[in-house]
Coordinates of N, CA and C in Angstrom, one line a residue:
M8 N 124.1 -61.9 40.5 CA 124.4 -61.3 39.2 C 123.4 -60.2 39.0
E9 N 123.9 -59.1 38.5 CA 123.0 -57.9 38.3 C 123.0 -57.6 36.8
I10 N 121.8 -57.5 36.2 CA 121.7 -57.2 34.8 C 120.9 -55.9 34.7
S11 N 121.5 -54.9 33.9 CA 120.8 -53.7 33.6 C 120.6 -53.5 32.1
A12 N 119.4 -53.0 31.7 CA 119.2 -52.8 30.3 C 118.1 -51.7 30.1
E13 N 117.9 -51.3 28.9 CA 116.9 -50.3 28.6 C 116.0 -50.9 27.4
L14 N 114.7 -50.7 27.6 CA 113.8 -51.1 26.5 C 113.3 -49.9 25.9
R15 N 113.1 -49.9 24.6 CA 112.5 -48.9 23.8 C 111.3 -49.5 23.2
P16 N 110.1 -49.2 23.8 CA 108.9 -49.9 23.3 C 108.6 -49.8 21.9
E17 N 109.0 -48.7 21.2 CA 108.7 -48.7 19.7 C 109.6 -49.6 18.9
I18 N 110.7 -50.1 19.5 CA 111.6 -50.9 18.8 C 111.7 -52.3 19.5
T19 N 111.8 -52.3 20.8 CA 112.0 -53.6 21.6 C 110.8 -53.8 22.4
G20 N 110.9 -54.7 23.4 CA 109.8 -54.9 24.3 C 109.5 -53.7 25.2
G21 N 108.3 -53.7 25.8 CA 107.9 -52.6 26.6 C 107.4 -53.1 28.0
K22 N 106.4 -52.5 28.4 CA 105.8 -52.8 29.8 C 105.4 -54.3 29.9
M23 N 104.9 -54.9 28.8 CA 104.5 -56.3 28.9 C 105.7 -57.2 29.1
S24 N 106.9 -56.8 28.6 CA 108.1 -57.6 28.8 C 108.5 -57.5 30.3
I25 N 108.4 -56.3 30.9 CA 108.7 -56.2 32.3 C 107.7 -57.0 33.1
L26 N 106.4 -56.9 32.8 CA 105.4 -57.7 33.5 C 105.7 -59.2 33.5
A27 N 106.1 -59.7 32.3 CA 106.4 -61.1 32.2 C 107.6 -61.5 33.1
L28 N 108.6 -60.6 33.2 CA 109.7 -60.9 34.1 C 109.3 -60.8 35.5
E29 N 108.4 -59.9 35.9 CA 107.9 -59.8 37.2 C 107.1 -61.1 37.6
M30 N 106.3 -61.6 36.6 CA 105.6 -62.9 36.9 C 106.6 -64.0 37.1
M31 N 107.6 -64.1 36.3 CA 108.6 -65.1 36.4 C 109.3 -65.0 37.8
A32 N 109.5 -63.8 38.3 CA 110.1 -63.6 39.6 C 109.2 -64.1 40.7
E33 N 107.9 -63.8 40.6 CA 106.9 -64.2 41.6 C 106.8 -65.7 41.7
Q34 N 107.0 -66.4 40.6 CA 106.9 -67.9 40.6 C 108.1 -68.5 41.3
G35 N 109.2 -67.8 41.3 CA 110.4 -68.3 42.0 C 111.1 -69.5 41.3
S36 N 110.7 -69.8 40.1 CA 111.3 -70.9 39.3 C 112.6 -70.5 38.7
A37 N 113.4 -71.5 38.4 CA 114.7 -71.2 37.7 C 114.5 -71.2 36.2
Y38 N 115.2 -70.3 35.5 CA 115.1 -70.1 34.1 C 116.5 -70.0 33.5
P39 N 116.6 -70.5 32.3 CA 118.0 -70.4 31.7 C 118.3 -69.0 31.3
L40 N 119.6 -68.6 31.5 CA 120.1 -67.3 30.9 C 120.8 -67.7 29.7
I41 N 120.4 -67.2 28.5 CA 120.9 -67.5 27.2 C 121.6 -66.3 26.6
S42 N 122.9 -66.6 26.1 CA 123.6 -65.5 25.5 C 122.9 -65.1 24.2
G43 N 122.7 -63.8 24.0 CA 122.1 -63.3 22.8 C 123.0 -63.4 21.6
S44 N 124.3 -63.6 21.7 CA 125.2 -63.6 20.6 C 125.5 -65.1 20.2
T45 N 125.7 -65.9 21.2 CA 126.1 -67.3 20.9 C 125.0 -68.3 21.1
F46 N 123.9 -67.9 21.8 CA 122.7 -68.7 22.1 C 123.1 -69.9 23.0
M47 N 124.2 -69.8 23.7 CA 124.7 -70.7 24.7 C 123.9 -70.5 26.0
V48 N 123.6 -71.6 26.7 CA 122.9 -71.5 28.0 C 124.1 -71.2 29.0
L49 N 124.0 -70.0 29.7 CA 125.0 -69.6 30.6 C 124.8 -70.1 32.1
G50 N 123.6 -70.7 32.3 CA 123.3 -71.2 33.6 C 121.8 -71.0 33.8
W51 N 121.4 -71.6 35.0 CA 120.0 -71.4 35.4 C 119.9 -70.5 36.6
F52 N 119.0 -69.6 36.5 CA 118.9 -68.5 37.5 C 117.5 -68.3 38.0
V53 N 117.3 -67.8 39.2 CA 116.1 -67.4 39.8 C 116.1 -65.8 39.8
I54 N 115.1 -65.2 39.4 CA 115.0 -63.7 39.5 C 114.7 -63.3 40.9
D55 N 115.6 -62.6 41.6 CA 115.4 -62.2 43.0 C 114.7 -60.8 43.0
R56 N 115.0 -59.9 42.1 CA 114.5 -58.6 42.3 C 114.5 -57.9 40.9
I57 N 113.5 -57.1 40.7 CA 113.4 -56.3 39.4 C 113.1 -54.9 39.8
S58 N 113.7 -53.9 39.2 CA 113.4 -52.5 39.4 C 113.3 -51.8 38.0
E59 N 112.5 -50.9 37.9 CA 112.3 -50.2 36.6 C 112.1 -48.7 36.8
Q60 N 112.5 -48.0 35.7 CA 112.2 -46.5 35.7 C 111.9 -46.1 34.3
E61 N 110.7 -45.5 34.2 CA 110.3 -45.0 32.9 C 110.8 -43.6 32.7
T62 N 111.4 -43.4 31.5 CA 111.9 -42.0 31.1 C 111.6 -41.7 29.7
T63 N 111.8 -40.5 29.3 CA 111.5 -40.0 28.0 C 110.2 -40.4 27.5
F64 N 109.2 -39.5 27.6 CA 107.8 -39.9 27.4 C 107.3 -39.4 26.0
F65 N 106.4 -40.1 25.4 CA 105.6 -39.6 24.2 C 104.6 -38.6 24.7
A66 N 104.0 -37.9 23.7 CA 103.1 -36.8 24.1 C 101.9 -37.3 24.9
D67 N 101.5 -38.6 24.6 CA 100.3 -39.2 25.4 C 100.7 -39.7 26.7
G68 N 102.0 -39.6 27.1 CA 102.4 -40.0 28.5 C 102.9 -41.4 28.6
T69 N 102.9 -42.1 27.5 CA 103.5 -43.5 27.6 C 105.0 -43.4 27.5
P70 N 105.7 -44.3 28.1 CA 107.2 -44.1 28.2 C 107.8 -44.5 26.8
R71 N 108.8 -43.7 26.5 CA 109.6 -44.0 25.3 C 110.8 -44.8 25.6
A72 N 111.2 -44.8 26.9 CA 112.3 -45.6 27.3 C 112.0 -46.2 28.7
I73 N 112.3 -47.5 28.9 CA 112.1 -48.1 30.2 C 113.5 -48.7 30.6
S74 N 114.1 -48.1 31.6 CA 115.4 -48.7 32.1 C 115.0 -49.7 33.2
F75 N 115.7 -50.8 33.3 CA 115.4 -51.8 34.3 C 116.6 -52.5 34.7
S76 N 116.6 -53.0 35.9 CA 117.7 -53.9 36.4 C 117.1 -55.1 37.1
M77 N 117.7 -56.2 37.1 CA 117.2 -57.3 37.8 C 118.4 -58.1 38.4
S78 N 118.2 -58.6 39.6 CA 119.2 -59.4 40.4 C 118.8 -60.8 40.2
L79 N 119.8 -61.6 39.7 CA 119.6 -63.0 39.5 C 120.5 -63.8 40.4
K80 N 119.9 -65.0 40.9 CA 120.7 -65.9 41.7 C 120.8 -67.2 41.0
R81 N 122.1 -67.6 40.9 CA 122.3 -68.9 40.2 C 121.9 -70.1 41.1
V82 N 121.2 -71.0 40.5 CA 120.8 -72.2 41.3 C 121.8 -73.3 41.2
D83 N 121.8 -74.2 42.2 CA 122.8 -75.2 42.3 C 122.6 -76.3 41.3
D84 N 123.7 -77.1 41.1 CA 123.7 -78.1 40.1 C 122.6 -79.2 40.3
S85 N 122.3 -79.5 41.5 CA 121.3 -80.6 41.7 C 119.9 -80.1 41.2
L86 N 119.6 -78.9 41.4 CA 118.3 -78.3 40.9 C 118.4 -78.3 39.4
L87 N 119.5 -78.0 38.8 CA 119.7 -78.0 37.4 C 119.5 -79.4 36.8
A88 N 120.1 -80.4 37.5 CA 120.0 -81.8 37.0 C 118.5 -82.2 37.0
N89 N 117.8 -81.8 38.1 CA 116.3 -82.1 38.2 C 115.6 -81.5 37.0
I90 N 115.9 -80.2 36.7 CA 115.2 -79.6 35.6 C 115.5 -80.2 34.3
I91 N 116.7 -80.6 34.1 CA 117.1 -81.2 32.8 C 116.4 -82.6 32.7
D92 N 116.3 -83.3 33.8 CA 115.6 -84.6 33.7 C 114.1 -84.4 33.4
E93 N 113.5 -83.4 34.0 CA 112.1 -83.1 33.7 C 111.9 -82.8 32.2
V94 N 112.8 -81.9 31.7 CA 112.7 -81.5 30.3 C 112.9 -82.6 29.4
A95 N 113.9 -83.5 29.7 CA 114.2 -84.6 28.9 C 113.0 -85.6 28.8
G96 N 112.2 -85.7 29.8 CA 111.1 -86.5 29.9 C 110.0 -86.1 28.9
F97 N 110.0 -84.8 28.5 CA 109.0 -84.3 27.5 C 109.5 -84.6 26.1
I98 N 110.7 -84.9 25.9 CA 111.3 -85.0 24.5 C 111.1 -86.4 24.0

C-alpha cells in the first residue's frame, strides 16, 4: 500500500513527524493503521519505505510544505494475533 500526503509545519506536523516515521521504519515493527474519520483499525503494517520532498520555503529557509510518501506492507494474521496477545497482557 502506498500513502502520499503533505505536511504544513505551521499547521500540521513537520520534520519531527517525518523523523518519527523514519524511526518506526528502522525498527521494522508492525503498527496499526487507523482511519482518521472512523478511528477504526484498518490493519497492522510495517513501513517499508519513506520518501520526502521539501517545497515552498519560508524566508529563513525552513520548508513551508513537506510532501512525503510511504510504502506499507500488511503483516499476516499470526503476527497480528501475537501483537494483540501482548497488548492484552498489559491491560
